[in-house]
Tab-separated table of C-alpha atoms in Angstrom:
chain	number	residue	atom	x	y	z
A	1	MET	CA	191.603	142.181	137.447
A	2	GLU	CA	192.151	140.106	134.336
A	3	ARG	CA	194.098	137.525	136.316
A	4	LEU	CA	191.007	136.806	138.393
A	5	ASN	CA	189.363	135.328	135.325
A	6	THR	CA	192.245	133.257	134.012
A	7	LEU	CA	193.464	131.051	136.873
A	8	ALA	CA	193.119	127.355	136.059
A	9	ILE	CA	191.848	125.811	139.313
A	10	ASP	CA	191.735	122.022	139.556
A	11	CYS	CA	188.859	121.346	141.954
A	12	HIS	CA	189.716	117.683	142.526
A	13	GLY	CA	193.161	116.720	143.794
A	14	HIS	CA	194.217	114.125	146.360
A	15	PHE	CA	197.320	113.503	148.421
A	16	THR	CA	197.969	110.008	147.068
A	17	THR	CA	201.757	110.014	147.396
A	18	GLU	CA	201.992	109.408	151.114
A	19	PRO	CA	205.242	107.859	152.418
A	20	PRO	CA	205.235	104.167	153.447
A	21	GLU	CA	205.233	105.086	157.150
A	22	PHE	CA	201.869	106.828	156.712
A	23	HIS	CA	200.308	103.659	155.301
A	24	SER	CA	201.965	101.494	157.934
A	25	PHE	CA	200.473	103.608	160.694
A	26	ARG	CA	196.999	103.328	159.168
A	27	LYS	CA	197.352	99.556	158.867
A	28	ASP	CA	198.274	99.336	162.535
A	29	GLN	CA	195.491	101.746	163.490
A	30	VAL	CA	192.892	99.615	161.702
A	31	ALA	CA	194.225	96.465	163.352
A	32	PHE	CA	193.823	98.132	166.754
A	33	ALA	CA	190.318	99.357	165.929
A	34	GLU	CA	189.250	95.902	164.792
A	35	GLY	CA	190.694	94.201	167.881
A	36	ARG	CA	193.490	92.414	166.032
A	37	SER	CA	196.147	94.324	167.963
A	38	GLU	CA	196.317	95.371	171.621
A	39	GLU	CA	198.763	98.229	171.055
A	40	ARG	CA	197.492	101.636	169.996
A	41	PRO	CA	199.905	102.916	167.329
A	42	VAL	CA	201.544	106.321	167.481
A	43	TYR	CA	202.583	108.320	164.415
A	44	THR	CA	204.698	111.446	164.679
A	45	GLY	CA	203.953	112.679	161.164
A	46	ILE	CA	205.900	113.484	158.018
A	47	PRO	CA	208.839	115.908	158.377
A	48	ASP	CA	208.377	119.149	156.443
A	49	GLU	CA	211.369	118.466	154.230
A	50	ASP	CA	209.945	115.095	153.192
A	51	LEU	CA	206.499	116.540	152.617
A	52	ARG	CA	207.944	119.344	150.492
A	53	ARG	CA	209.952	116.903	148.399
A	54	ILE	CA	206.992	114.557	147.845
A	55	ILE	CA	204.707	117.339	146.649
A	56	THR	CA	207.383	119.022	144.529
A	57	ASP	CA	208.197	115.767	142.756
A	58	ASN	CA	204.591	114.770	142.167
A	59	GLN	CA	201.502	117.001	142.485
A	60	LEU	CA	203.312	120.304	141.959
A	61	ARG	CA	205.389	119.008	139.064
A	62	ILE	CA	202.354	117.645	137.234
A	63	GLN	CA	200.321	120.772	137.973
A	64	GLN	CA	202.979	122.898	136.313
A	65	GLU	CA	203.559	120.523	133.397
A	66	ARG	CA	199.866	120.518	132.520
A	67	GLY	CA	199.384	124.259	132.732
A	68	SER	CA	197.097	124.576	135.741
A	69	ASP	CA	197.674	127.144	138.459
A	70	PHE	CA	196.017	125.863	141.597
A	71	THR	CA	194.636	122.624	143.052
A	72	ILE	CA	192.005	122.014	145.710
A	73	LEU	CA	193.626	119.186	147.668
A	74	SER	CA	192.124	116.597	149.998
A	75	PRO	CA	193.249	113.306	151.568
A	76	ARG	CA	193.234	110.120	149.532
A	77	ALA	CA	189.539	109.310	149.039
A	78	SER	CA	189.904	105.535	149.049
A	79	GLY	CA	191.901	105.848	152.258
A	80	MET	CA	189.199	107.615	154.290
A	81	GLY	CA	188.046	104.177	155.419
A	82	HIS	CA	184.754	105.123	157.014
A	83	HIS	CA	183.800	101.449	157.334
A	84	VAL	CA	186.489	100.950	160.008
A	85	PRO	CA	184.750	100.643	163.402
A	86	GLY	CA	184.950	103.241	166.124
A	87	GLN	CA	184.245	106.962	166.228
A	88	GLU	CA	187.487	107.673	168.096
A	89	THR	CA	189.495	105.979	165.361
A	90	ALA	CA	187.636	107.921	162.674
A	91	VAL	CA	188.308	111.235	164.412
A	92	ASP	CA	192.000	110.474	164.976
A	93	TRP	CA	192.467	109.408	161.356
A	94	ALA	CA	190.598	112.399	159.953
A	95	ARG	CA	192.606	114.824	162.083
A	96	LEU	CA	195.926	113.301	161.020
A	97	SER	CA	194.893	113.246	157.359
A	98	ASN	CA	193.526	116.785	157.427
A	99	ASP	CA	196.467	118.204	159.341
A	100	THR	CA	198.754	116.742	156.678
A	101	ILE	CA	196.764	118.490	153.960
A	102	ARG	CA	196.906	121.734	155.936
A	103	ARG	CA	200.661	121.494	156.166
A	104	ILE	CA	200.964	120.939	152.412
A	105	CYS	CA	198.881	124.042	151.766
A	106	GLU	CA	200.991	126.046	154.213
A	107	LEU	CA	204.168	124.898	152.444
A	108	PHE	CA	202.721	125.740	149.002
A	109	PRO	CA	200.144	128.512	149.568
A	110	LEU	CA	200.237	129.676	145.935
A	111	ASN	CA	199.462	126.210	144.600
A	112	PHE	CA	197.051	124.406	146.927
A	113	ALA	CA	193.959	124.955	149.073
A	114	ALA	CA	192.618	122.396	151.528
A	115	VAL	CA	189.446	120.305	151.567
A	116	CYS	CA	188.851	118.051	154.556
A	117	GLN	CA	188.008	114.441	155.196
A	118	LEU	CA	185.159	113.963	157.669
A	119	PRO	CA	185.221	111.351	160.459
A	120	GLN	CA	182.109	109.538	159.295
A	121	THR	CA	181.313	106.051	160.561
A	122	VAL	CA	178.732	103.420	159.770
A	123	ASP	CA	176.859	103.717	163.064
A	124	GLY	CA	178.004	107.073	164.431
A	125	GLY	CA	176.238	110.394	164.481
A	126	LEU	CA	177.069	113.697	162.831
A	127	GLY	CA	178.283	115.566	165.919
A	128	PRO	CA	181.971	114.610	165.531
A	129	VAL	CA	181.680	115.125	161.767
A	130	ILE	CA	180.495	118.700	162.203
A	131	ALA	CA	183.102	119.360	164.888
A	132	GLU	CA	185.922	118.330	162.539
A	133	LEU	CA	184.431	120.392	159.721
A	134	GLU	CA	184.352	123.440	161.996
A	135	ARG	CA	187.922	122.812	163.144
A	136	CYS	CA	189.177	122.563	159.582
A	137	VAL	CA	187.301	125.610	158.290
A	138	SER	CA	188.696	127.649	161.163
A	139	ALA	CA	192.156	126.537	159.972
A	140	GLY	CA	191.536	127.771	156.432
A	141	PHE	CA	189.951	124.810	154.660
A	142	VAL	CA	187.622	125.761	151.798
A	143	GLY	CA	185.370	122.695	151.597
A	144	CYS	CA	184.811	119.083	152.582
A	145	ASN	CA	184.329	115.642	151.106
A	146	VAL	CA	181.080	113.925	152.100
A	147	ASN	CA	180.751	110.145	151.860
A	148	PRO	CA	177.163	109.110	151.037
A	149	ASP	CA	178.014	105.466	151.812
A	150	PRO	CA	180.333	105.077	154.822
A	151	SER	CA	179.763	101.311	154.733
A	152	GLY	CA	181.918	100.916	151.617
A	153	GLY	CA	179.356	99.439	149.264
A	154	HIS	CA	176.533	98.197	151.505
A	155	TRP	CA	174.593	101.489	151.297
A	156	SER	CA	173.325	101.359	154.858
A	157	ALA	CA	173.231	105.162	155.268
A	158	PRO	CA	170.043	107.153	154.666
A	159	PRO	CA	169.762	108.877	151.287
A	160	LEU	CA	171.174	112.376	151.225
A	161	TYR	CA	167.724	113.985	151.194
A	162	ASP	CA	166.786	112.283	154.471
A	163	PRO	CA	166.476	114.707	157.426
A	164	TRP	CA	169.136	112.655	159.242
A	165	TRP	CA	171.740	114.593	157.226
A	166	ASP	CA	170.270	118.037	157.918
A	167	PRO	CA	172.674	119.046	160.722
A	168	LEU	CA	175.604	118.593	158.350
A	169	TRP	CA	173.930	120.536	155.535
A	170	GLU	CA	173.059	123.312	157.991
A	171	ALA	CA	176.669	123.467	159.206
A	172	MET	CA	178.004	123.588	155.650
A	173	THR	CA	175.593	126.386	154.796
A	174	ARG	CA	176.498	128.311	157.938
A	175	LEU	CA	180.209	127.948	157.204
A	176	ASP	CA	179.657	128.712	153.494
A	177	VAL	CA	181.545	125.654	152.263
A	178	PRO	CA	180.509	123.205	149.541
A	179	GLY	CA	180.838	119.449	149.709
A	180	MET	CA	182.203	117.064	147.127
A	181	ILE	CA	180.237	113.832	147.249
A	182	HIS	CA	182.952	111.188	147.367
A	183	VAL	CA	182.811	107.602	148.596
A	184	SER	CA	185.842	105.828	150.018
A	185	GLY	CA	187.161	102.328	149.359
A	186	SER	CA	184.908	99.460	148.432
A	187	CYS	CA	184.480	96.593	150.877
A	188	GLU	CA	182.905	94.414	148.197
A	189	ARG	CA	185.017	92.273	145.861
A	190	ALA	CA	182.357	92.710	143.186
A	191	LEU	CA	182.765	96.516	143.300
A	192	HIS	CA	186.134	97.743	142.093
A	193	THR	CA	186.841	100.910	144.084
A	194	THR	CA	187.696	103.427	141.359
A	195	GLY	CA	186.119	101.726	138.346
A	196	ALA	CA	182.769	100.713	139.834
A	197	HIS	CA	182.147	101.947	143.393
A	198	TYR	CA	183.053	105.588	142.712
A	199	LEU	CA	181.043	105.906	139.517
A	200	ALA	CA	178.075	103.925	140.822
A	201	ALA	CA	177.936	106.160	143.900
A	202	ASP	CA	178.040	109.314	141.787
A	203	THR	CA	175.121	108.021	139.752
A	204	ALA	CA	173.146	106.832	142.782
A	205	VAL	CA	173.508	110.203	144.514
A	206	PHE	CA	172.262	112.057	141.450
A	207	MET	CA	169.092	109.957	141.564
A	208	GLN	CA	168.764	110.536	145.320
A	209	LEU	CA	168.809	114.276	144.718
A	210	ILE	CA	166.108	113.925	142.074
A	211	GLU	CA	163.926	111.868	144.419
A	212	GLY	CA	164.168	114.218	147.364
A	213	ASP	CA	163.704	117.878	148.208
A	214	LEU	CA	167.175	118.560	149.606
A	215	PHE	CA	167.782	121.843	147.829
A	216	GLU	CA	164.285	123.124	148.496
A	217	ARG	CA	165.039	122.721	152.218
A	218	HIS	CA	168.643	123.945	151.933
A	219	PRO	CA	168.613	126.445	149.074
A	220	ASN	CA	172.142	127.719	149.756
A	221	LEU	CA	173.792	124.306	149.910
A	222	ARG	CA	176.282	123.534	147.123
A	223	LEU	CA	177.357	119.999	146.227
A	224	ILE	CA	179.764	118.653	143.634
A	225	ILE	CA	179.415	115.201	142.106
A	226	PRO	CA	182.851	114.185	140.809
A	227	HIS	CA	183.964	112.020	137.899
A	228	GLY	CA	181.745	113.904	135.474
A	229	GLY	CA	178.588	113.018	137.408
A	230	GLY	CA	178.995	109.271	136.980
A	231	ALA	CA	176.511	107.972	134.411
A	232	ALA	CA	174.144	110.945	134.773
A	233	PRO	CA	175.138	112.857	131.612
A	234	TYR	CA	175.013	109.678	129.529
A	235	HIS	CA	171.454	108.960	130.760
A	236	TRP	CA	170.233	112.557	130.958
A	237	GLY	CA	167.000	111.703	129.174
A	238	ARG	CA	166.226	108.956	131.657
A	239	TYR	CA	166.709	111.328	134.586
A	240	ARG	CA	164.663	114.089	132.987
A	241	GLY	CA	161.872	111.580	132.507
A	242	LEU	CA	162.116	110.138	136.011
A	243	SER	CA	162.011	113.631	137.456
A	244	MET	CA	158.779	114.281	135.561
A	245	MET	CA	157.291	110.955	136.677
A	246	LEU	CA	158.075	111.841	140.297
A	247	GLY	CA	156.272	115.156	139.928
A	248	LYS	CA	159.431	117.229	140.276
A	249	GLN	CA	160.435	120.409	138.536
A	250	PRO	CA	162.742	120.140	135.516
A	251	LEU	CA	166.296	119.230	136.442
A	252	ALA	CA	167.516	122.768	135.801
A	253	GLU	CA	165.303	124.065	138.625
A	254	HIS	CA	165.095	120.995	140.845
A	255	VAL	CA	168.798	120.179	141.295
A	256	MET	CA	171.082	122.072	138.939
A	257	GLN	CA	170.902	125.395	140.775
A	258	ASN	CA	172.904	123.794	143.591
A	259	LEU	CA	174.706	120.878	141.952
A	260	PHE	CA	177.943	120.791	139.978
A	261	PHE	CA	179.977	118.177	138.138
A	262	ASP	CA	183.727	118.085	137.634
A	263	THR	CA	185.658	117.083	134.509
A	264	CYS	CA	187.317	113.911	135.797
A	265	VAL	CA	186.361	112.155	132.566
A	266	TYR	CA	189.317	110.586	130.829
A	267	HIS	CA	188.634	110.841	127.117
A	268	GLN	CA	187.604	113.577	124.718
A	269	ALA	CA	184.310	111.996	123.679
A	270	GLY	CA	183.204	111.811	127.313
A	271	ILE	CA	184.033	115.468	127.902
A	272	ASP	CA	182.207	116.390	124.701
A	273	LEU	CA	179.084	114.588	125.941
A	274	LEU	CA	179.321	116.173	129.388
A	275	PHE	CA	179.293	119.651	127.872
A	276	ARG	CA	176.426	118.801	125.499
A	277	MET	CA	174.216	117.616	128.364
A	278	VAL	CA	175.217	119.917	131.236
A	279	GLU	CA	175.430	123.685	131.154
A	280	PRO	CA	179.002	124.989	131.477
A	281	LYS	CA	178.005	127.003	134.557
A	282	ASN	CA	177.566	123.682	136.358
A	283	ILE	CA	180.964	122.256	135.375
A	284	LEU	CA	184.247	122.666	137.275
A	285	PHE	CA	187.663	121.749	135.916
A	286	GLY	CA	188.972	118.753	137.821
A	287	SER	CA	191.511	116.051	137.054
A	288	GLU	CA	191.636	113.861	140.192
A	289	LEU	CA	195.350	114.586	140.051
A	290	LEU	CA	197.314	111.436	140.911
A	291	GLY	CA	194.076	109.561	141.335
A	292	ALA	CA	192.343	106.695	139.610
A	293	VAL	CA	194.279	106.331	136.342
A	294	ARG	CA	198.039	106.836	136.217
A	295	ALA	CA	198.813	105.887	132.645
A	296	ASP	CA	199.242	107.386	129.192
A	297	ASP	CA	196.563	106.906	126.575
A	298	PRO	CA	198.196	105.162	123.591
A	299	GLU	CA	195.661	106.808	121.287
A	300	THR	CA	196.761	110.329	122.223
A	301	GLY	CA	200.184	109.952	123.809
A	302	HIS	CA	199.039	111.983	126.805
A	303	SER	CA	198.004	111.053	130.325
A	304	PHE	CA	194.391	109.920	130.640
A	305	ASP	CA	193.834	112.346	133.507
A	306	ASP	CA	195.206	115.426	131.721
A	307	THR	CA	191.656	116.749	131.511
A	308	LYS	CA	192.577	120.378	130.862
A	309	ARG	CA	193.654	119.269	127.411
A	310	TYR	CA	190.133	117.985	126.704
A	311	ILE	CA	188.552	121.228	127.885
A	312	ASP	CA	190.924	123.311	125.774
A	313	ALA	CA	189.850	121.331	122.705
A	314	LEU	CA	186.170	122.276	123.094
A	315	ASN	CA	186.433	125.812	121.643
A	316	LEU	CA	184.091	127.104	124.335
A	317	GLY	CA	184.723	130.789	123.831
A	318	GLN	CA	186.977	132.795	126.102
A	319	ASP	CA	184.493	133.701	128.838
A	320	THR	CA	183.047	130.196	129.147
A	321	HIS	CA	186.492	128.625	128.966
A	322	HIS	CA	187.760	130.798	131.814
A	323	ALA	CA	184.620	130.098	133.858
A	324	VAL	CA	184.998	126.326	133.560
A	325	LEU	CA	188.731	126.392	134.265
A	326	GLY	CA	188.490	128.587	137.345
A	327	GLY	CA	185.672	131.095	137.615
A	328	ASN	CA	183.023	128.519	138.481
A	329	ALA	CA	185.205	127.069	141.245
A	330	ARG	CA	185.583	130.515	142.796
A	331	GLN	CA	181.797	130.863	142.936
A	332	VAL	CA	181.198	127.380	144.330
A	333	TYR	CA	184.042	127.743	146.862
A	334	PRO	CA	183.731	131.320	148.194
A	335	ARG	CA	186.421	130.711	150.806
A	336	LEU	CA	188.772	129.787	147.982
A	337	ASP	CA	187.852	132.983	146.183
A	338	ALA	CA	188.612	134.972	149.330
A	339	LEU	CA	191.957	133.195	149.723
A	340	LEU	CA	192.976	133.907	146.125
A	341	THR	CA	191.740	137.488	146.313
A	342	ALA	CA	193.879	138.034	149.405
A	343	GLN	CA	196.828	136.830	147.333
A	344	GLY	CA	195.988	139.392	144.651
A	345	ARG	CA	194.929	136.773	142.139
């Protein structure tokens, strides 16, 4: 039973090492969707031997080098492209992306579990989104990524507490899967995708959750805000005060029973602040493996996104350390816990 408490589970990984043919197909698919091409492209997929080599040389190698045991893997977030017109295109792209993730997890069942991309669109409804979520969960996926801004920076979607979203929250609760709140690429030149759009969206969603009553209406829903919660921990006092001014309960009761942050924060001081402001029970180890920053920090000599190193330096105590590295993820992702338990881990 001891092993159940010591797995290091990275809750935030992406398949960002796709072969050139994958990107070429998407480029052609977008051109067709936008009416710039009359020929619908066809993509036969990545052969298993190529997929195995790509993962072995990249995600798996880095996972092992950094001392983690398991990664929750999803398609490239910036590649979800929910701003591209057409529900049919969104469904086709989500299915291809998700099926690729499924195949990776089948090739490496002891190292990866799958989280799905949803076929969201700017003007479409949630029916196809829920259908793809159900399809993926039936295939063994343990969660989903939810884009609060399918428009790519225009913020035309209703806030997450709006009843428009309720069918998705009800489906997630019924299927017992959490959602990571994750935008896709930015369509605005003034909003750098990973340095501005991602972090601004994380922060905006935290305020949306304070404003609304989402978790009162869906008490079993679990959401994860990545990248350390955006600016929320840094401005915790502001959000505590705004919650009071809006007549809400304290943050601990109003949102933090259902909301979690990951540790995709790329320096020690940021991790230190995150753990001072947010209770460890609400924090999941995540690195955004092969994500936003692929460089070594000259001040430390280590990769910026080697976030396990920052957690290890906190001296949290054994129980809390194990909870942050893996135990919390198993509670937030019960289907992951069931998968690992079936493996005897």
